[in-house]
Short mmCIF file of C-alpha atoms and ligand atoms in Angstrom, two decimals:
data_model
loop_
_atom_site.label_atom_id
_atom_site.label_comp_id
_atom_site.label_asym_id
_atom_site.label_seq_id
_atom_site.Cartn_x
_atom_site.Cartn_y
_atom_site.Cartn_z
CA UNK A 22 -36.72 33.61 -80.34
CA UNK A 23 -33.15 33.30 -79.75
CA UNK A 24 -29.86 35.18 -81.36
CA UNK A 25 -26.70 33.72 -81.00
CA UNK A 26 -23.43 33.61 -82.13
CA UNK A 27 -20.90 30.48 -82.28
CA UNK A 28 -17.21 31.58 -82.11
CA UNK A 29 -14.47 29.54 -82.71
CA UNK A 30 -11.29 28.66 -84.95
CA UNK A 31 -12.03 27.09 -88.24
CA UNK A 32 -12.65 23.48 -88.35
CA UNK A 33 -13.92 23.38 -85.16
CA UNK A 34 -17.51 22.69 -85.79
CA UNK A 35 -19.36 25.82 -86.17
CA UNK A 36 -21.25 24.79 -89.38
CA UNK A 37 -21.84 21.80 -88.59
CA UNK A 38 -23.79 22.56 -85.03
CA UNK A 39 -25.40 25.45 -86.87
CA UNK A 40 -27.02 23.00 -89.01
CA UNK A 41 -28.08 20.87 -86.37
CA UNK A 42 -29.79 23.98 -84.84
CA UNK A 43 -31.73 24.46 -87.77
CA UNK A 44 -32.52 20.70 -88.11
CA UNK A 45 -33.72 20.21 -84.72
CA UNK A 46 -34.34 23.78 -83.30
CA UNK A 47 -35.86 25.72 -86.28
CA UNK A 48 -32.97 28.47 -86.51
CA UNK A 49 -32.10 30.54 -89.41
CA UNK A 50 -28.11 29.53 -89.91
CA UNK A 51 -26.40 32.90 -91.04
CA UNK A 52 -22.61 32.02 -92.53
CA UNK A 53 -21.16 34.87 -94.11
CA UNK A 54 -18.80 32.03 -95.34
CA UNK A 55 -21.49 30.33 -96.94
CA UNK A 56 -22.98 34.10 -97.80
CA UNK A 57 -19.91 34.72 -99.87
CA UNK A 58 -18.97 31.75 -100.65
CA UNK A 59 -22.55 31.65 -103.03
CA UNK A 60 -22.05 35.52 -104.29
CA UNK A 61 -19.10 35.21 -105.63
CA UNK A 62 -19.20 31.66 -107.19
CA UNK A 63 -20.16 33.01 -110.02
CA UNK A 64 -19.18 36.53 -110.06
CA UNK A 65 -16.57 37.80 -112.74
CA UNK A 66 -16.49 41.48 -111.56
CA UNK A 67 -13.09 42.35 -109.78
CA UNK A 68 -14.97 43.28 -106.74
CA UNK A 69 -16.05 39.55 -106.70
CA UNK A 70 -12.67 38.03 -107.61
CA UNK A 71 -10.81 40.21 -104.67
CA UNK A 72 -13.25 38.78 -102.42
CA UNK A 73 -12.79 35.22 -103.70
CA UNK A 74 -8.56 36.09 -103.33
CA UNK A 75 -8.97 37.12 -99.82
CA UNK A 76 -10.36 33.90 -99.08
CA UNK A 77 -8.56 31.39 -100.92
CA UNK A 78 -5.72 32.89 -98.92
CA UNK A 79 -7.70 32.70 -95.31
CA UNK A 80 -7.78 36.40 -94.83
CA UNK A 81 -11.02 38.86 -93.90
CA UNK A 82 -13.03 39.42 -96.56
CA UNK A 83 -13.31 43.74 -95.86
CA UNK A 84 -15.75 44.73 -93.25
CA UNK A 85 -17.81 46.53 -95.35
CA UNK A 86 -19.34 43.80 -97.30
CA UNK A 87 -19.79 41.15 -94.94
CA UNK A 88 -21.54 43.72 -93.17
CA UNK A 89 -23.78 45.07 -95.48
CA UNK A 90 -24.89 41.12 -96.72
CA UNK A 91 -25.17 40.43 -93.03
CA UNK A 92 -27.28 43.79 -92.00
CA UNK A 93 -30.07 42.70 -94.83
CA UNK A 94 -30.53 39.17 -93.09
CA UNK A 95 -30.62 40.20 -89.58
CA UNK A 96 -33.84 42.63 -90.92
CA UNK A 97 -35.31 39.60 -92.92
CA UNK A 98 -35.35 36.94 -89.91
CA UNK A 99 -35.50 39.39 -86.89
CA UNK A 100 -38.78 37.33 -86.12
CA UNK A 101 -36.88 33.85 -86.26
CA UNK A 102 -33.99 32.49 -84.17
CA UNK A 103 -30.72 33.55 -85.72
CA UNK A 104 -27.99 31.13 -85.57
CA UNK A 105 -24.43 33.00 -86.65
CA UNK A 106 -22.02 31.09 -87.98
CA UNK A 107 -18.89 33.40 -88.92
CA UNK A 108 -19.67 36.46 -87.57
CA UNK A 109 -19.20 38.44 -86.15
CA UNK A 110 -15.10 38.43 -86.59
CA UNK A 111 -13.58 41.56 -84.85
CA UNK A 112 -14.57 44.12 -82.97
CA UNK A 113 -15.65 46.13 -85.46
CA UNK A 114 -17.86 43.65 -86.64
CA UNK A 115 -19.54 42.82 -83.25
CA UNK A 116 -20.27 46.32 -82.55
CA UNK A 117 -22.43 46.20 -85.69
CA UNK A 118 -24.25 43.25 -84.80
CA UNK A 119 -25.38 44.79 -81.59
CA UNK A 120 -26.38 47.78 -83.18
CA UNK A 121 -28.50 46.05 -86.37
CA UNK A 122 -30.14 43.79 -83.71
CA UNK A 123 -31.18 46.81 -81.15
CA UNK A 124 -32.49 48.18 -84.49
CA UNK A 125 -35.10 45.72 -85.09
CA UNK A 126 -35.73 45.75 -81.54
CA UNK A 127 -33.98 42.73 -80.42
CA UNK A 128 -30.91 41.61 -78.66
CA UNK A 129 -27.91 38.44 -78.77
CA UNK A 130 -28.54 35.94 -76.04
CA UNK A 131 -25.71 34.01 -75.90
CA UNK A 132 -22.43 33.48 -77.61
CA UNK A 133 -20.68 30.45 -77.77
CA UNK A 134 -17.00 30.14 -77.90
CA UNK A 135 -15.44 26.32 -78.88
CA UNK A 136 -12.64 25.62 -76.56
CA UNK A 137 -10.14 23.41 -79.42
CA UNK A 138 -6.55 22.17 -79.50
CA UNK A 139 -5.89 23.73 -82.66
CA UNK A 140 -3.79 21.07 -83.57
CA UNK A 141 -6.72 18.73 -84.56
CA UNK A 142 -7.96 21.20 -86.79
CA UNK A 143 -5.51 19.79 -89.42
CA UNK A 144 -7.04 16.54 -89.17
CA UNK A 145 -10.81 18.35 -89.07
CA UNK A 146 -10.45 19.78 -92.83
CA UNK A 147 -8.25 17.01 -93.83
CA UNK A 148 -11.66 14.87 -93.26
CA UNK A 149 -13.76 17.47 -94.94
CA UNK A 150 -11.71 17.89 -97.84
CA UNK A 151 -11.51 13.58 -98.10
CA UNK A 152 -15.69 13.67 -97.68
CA UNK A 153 -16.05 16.47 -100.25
CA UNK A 154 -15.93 16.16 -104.16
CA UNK A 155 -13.83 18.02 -106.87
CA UNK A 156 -15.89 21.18 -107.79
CA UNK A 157 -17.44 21.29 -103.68
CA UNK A 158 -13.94 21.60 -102.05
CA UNK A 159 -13.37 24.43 -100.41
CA UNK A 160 -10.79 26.52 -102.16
CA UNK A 161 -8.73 27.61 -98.55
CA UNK A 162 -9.12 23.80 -97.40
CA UNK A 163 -5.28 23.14 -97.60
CA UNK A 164 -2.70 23.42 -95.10
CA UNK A 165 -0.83 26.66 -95.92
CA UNK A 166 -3.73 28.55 -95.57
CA UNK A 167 -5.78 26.65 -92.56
CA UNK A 168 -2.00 27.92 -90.80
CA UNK A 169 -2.73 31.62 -92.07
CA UNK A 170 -7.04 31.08 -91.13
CA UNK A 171 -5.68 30.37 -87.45
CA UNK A 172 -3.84 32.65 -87.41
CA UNK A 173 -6.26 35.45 -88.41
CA UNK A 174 -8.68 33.67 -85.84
CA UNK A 175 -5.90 34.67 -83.01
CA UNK A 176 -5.37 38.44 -84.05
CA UNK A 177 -8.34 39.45 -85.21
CA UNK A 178 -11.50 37.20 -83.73
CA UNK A 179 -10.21 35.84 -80.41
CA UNK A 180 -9.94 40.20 -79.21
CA UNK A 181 -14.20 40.41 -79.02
CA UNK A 182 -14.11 37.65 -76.21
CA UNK A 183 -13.30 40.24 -74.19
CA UNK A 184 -16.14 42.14 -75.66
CA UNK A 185 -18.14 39.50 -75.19
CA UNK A 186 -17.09 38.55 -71.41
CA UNK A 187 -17.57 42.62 -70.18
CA UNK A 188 -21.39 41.97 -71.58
CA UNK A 189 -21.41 38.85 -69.27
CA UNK A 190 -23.19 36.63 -72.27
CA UNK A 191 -20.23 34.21 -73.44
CA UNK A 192 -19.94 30.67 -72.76
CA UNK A 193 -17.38 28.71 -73.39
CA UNK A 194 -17.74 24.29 -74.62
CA UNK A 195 -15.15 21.84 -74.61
CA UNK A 196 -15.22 21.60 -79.26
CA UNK A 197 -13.28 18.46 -78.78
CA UNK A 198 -16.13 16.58 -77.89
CA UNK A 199 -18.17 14.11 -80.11
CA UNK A 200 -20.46 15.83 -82.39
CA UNK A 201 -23.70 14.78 -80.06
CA UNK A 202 -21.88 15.85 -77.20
CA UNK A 203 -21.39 19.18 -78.11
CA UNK A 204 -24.98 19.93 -79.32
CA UNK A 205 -26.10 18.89 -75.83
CA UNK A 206 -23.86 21.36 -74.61
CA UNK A 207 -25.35 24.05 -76.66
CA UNK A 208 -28.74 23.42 -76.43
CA UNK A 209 -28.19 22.95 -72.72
CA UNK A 210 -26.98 26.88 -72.77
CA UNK A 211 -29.58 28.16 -75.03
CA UNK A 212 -32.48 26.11 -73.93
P1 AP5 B 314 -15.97 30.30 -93.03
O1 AP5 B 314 -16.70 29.65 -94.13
O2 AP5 B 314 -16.72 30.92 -91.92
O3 AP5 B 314 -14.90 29.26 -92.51
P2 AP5 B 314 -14.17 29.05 -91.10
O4 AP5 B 314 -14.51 29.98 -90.02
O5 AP5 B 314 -12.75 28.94 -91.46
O6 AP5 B 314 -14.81 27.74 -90.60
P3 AP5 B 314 -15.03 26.39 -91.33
O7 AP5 B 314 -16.28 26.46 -92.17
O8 AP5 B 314 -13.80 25.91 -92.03
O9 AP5 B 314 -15.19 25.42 -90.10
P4 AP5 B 314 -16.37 25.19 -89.06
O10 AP5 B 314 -16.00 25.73 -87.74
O11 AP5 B 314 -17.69 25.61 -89.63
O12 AP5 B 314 -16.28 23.62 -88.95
P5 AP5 B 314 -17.19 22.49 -89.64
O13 AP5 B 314 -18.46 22.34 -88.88
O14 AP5 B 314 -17.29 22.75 -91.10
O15 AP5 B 314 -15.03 31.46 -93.62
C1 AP5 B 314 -14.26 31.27 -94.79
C2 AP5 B 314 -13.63 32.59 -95.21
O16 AP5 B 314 -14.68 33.54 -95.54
C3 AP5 B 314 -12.78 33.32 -94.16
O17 AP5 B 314 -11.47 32.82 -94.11
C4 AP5 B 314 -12.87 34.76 -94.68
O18 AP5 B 314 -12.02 34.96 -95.78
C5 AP5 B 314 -14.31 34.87 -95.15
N1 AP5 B 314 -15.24 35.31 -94.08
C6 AP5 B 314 -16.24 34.58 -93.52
N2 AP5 B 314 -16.87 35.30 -92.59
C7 AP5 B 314 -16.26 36.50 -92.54
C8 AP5 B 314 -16.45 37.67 -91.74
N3 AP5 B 314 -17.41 37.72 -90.80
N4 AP5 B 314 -15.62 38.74 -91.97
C9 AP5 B 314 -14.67 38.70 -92.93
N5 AP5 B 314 -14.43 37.61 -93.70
C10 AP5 B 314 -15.22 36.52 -93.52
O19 AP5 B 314 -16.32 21.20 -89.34
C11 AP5 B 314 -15.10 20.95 -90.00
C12 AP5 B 314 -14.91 19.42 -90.19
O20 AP5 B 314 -14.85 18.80 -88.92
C13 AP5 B 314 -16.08 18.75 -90.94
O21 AP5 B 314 -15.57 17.73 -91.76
C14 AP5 B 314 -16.96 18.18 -89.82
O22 AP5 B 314 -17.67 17.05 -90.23
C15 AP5 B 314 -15.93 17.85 -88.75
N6 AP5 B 314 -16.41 18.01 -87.38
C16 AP5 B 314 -17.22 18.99 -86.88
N7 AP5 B 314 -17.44 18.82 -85.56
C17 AP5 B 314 -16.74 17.71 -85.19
C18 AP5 B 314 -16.55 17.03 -83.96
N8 AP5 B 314 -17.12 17.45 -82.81
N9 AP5 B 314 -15.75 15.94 -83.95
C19 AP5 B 314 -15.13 15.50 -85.11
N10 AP5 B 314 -15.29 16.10 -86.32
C20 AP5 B 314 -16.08 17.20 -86.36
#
């Protein structure tokens, strides 16, 4: 059963190759995006409407929480292959991982960083935002804040690479690929 994590800028196809993973290769997609995005869509406590702020305007949503909803799932699936889509996003975060995966006796296999001009990723959620409908679009799908999400990609997530390359289990794709293309890359590396 494998654990990995994809890594990359948004836009640049994370969800959507996590979703072919679970289509074709029977993971367990973990999105703290997705994760928040579905605890707070109907939460009217302030601790849910600060989290909501924070990501209308494409910052991190505080450690703590995305930790403790992600802690609870990596307990519940330990058995399955984990596919994580959005986290871990700084250091902080990534030493956590590690340590809730040795805790339930298992360990990440690979992580998968998407190499992307980030100049398409403009056009990227300009196409989501066309294929989605009123009440389903994404609330930091605009271009102000896809500027300020790139740039808390650069400062904050691009540092655990590092991490990442000292452990010797990073790969890196070319995200600028064809959908297809870029699965075959993946699987190729987990498989
Ligand atoms: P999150 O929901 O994780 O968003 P993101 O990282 O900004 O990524 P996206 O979902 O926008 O893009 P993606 O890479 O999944 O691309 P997709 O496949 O959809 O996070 C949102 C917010 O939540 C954060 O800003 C933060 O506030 C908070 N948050 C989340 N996790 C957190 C954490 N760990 N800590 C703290 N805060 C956290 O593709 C995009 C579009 O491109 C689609 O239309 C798709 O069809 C298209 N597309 C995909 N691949 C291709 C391709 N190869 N060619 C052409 N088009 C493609």
């Amino acid at each position: 059963m494998k654990k990995i994590v994809l890594l990359g800028p948004p836009g640049c196809g994370k969800g959507t190759q996590s979703k072919l993973l679970v289509e074709k290769n029977n993971f367990v997609q973990l999105s703290t995006g997705d994760l928040l995005r579905l605890e707070t869509s109907n939460s009217d406590s302030d601790l849910g409407k600060k989290v909501k702020y924070l990501m209308e305007s494409g910052e991190l949503v505080p450690d703590g929480i995305v930790i403790d909803i992600i802690v609870n799932k990596v307990e519940k699936h330990k058995n399955k292959s984990i596919v994580f889509d959005g986290f871990p996003r700084n250091l902080k975060q990534a030493e956590v991982l590690d340590s809730s995966l040795e805790n339930v006796s298992v360990k990440l296999d690979h992580v998968i960083l998407f190499q992307i001009d980030f100049k398409i990723l403009e056009e990227r959620i300009n196409n989501r935002i066309s294929e989605t409908k009123g009440s389903e679009q994404r609330k930091d799908d605009n271009s102000e804040t896809l500027l300020n999400r790139i740039e808390v990609f650069k400062s904050s997530t691009l540092p655990i690479v590092k991490y990442y390359e000292e452990k010797g289990i990073i790969s890196k794709i070319d995200g600028m690929q064809k959908v297809n293309e870029v699965y075959a890359e993946i699987t190729k590396i987990i498989c």
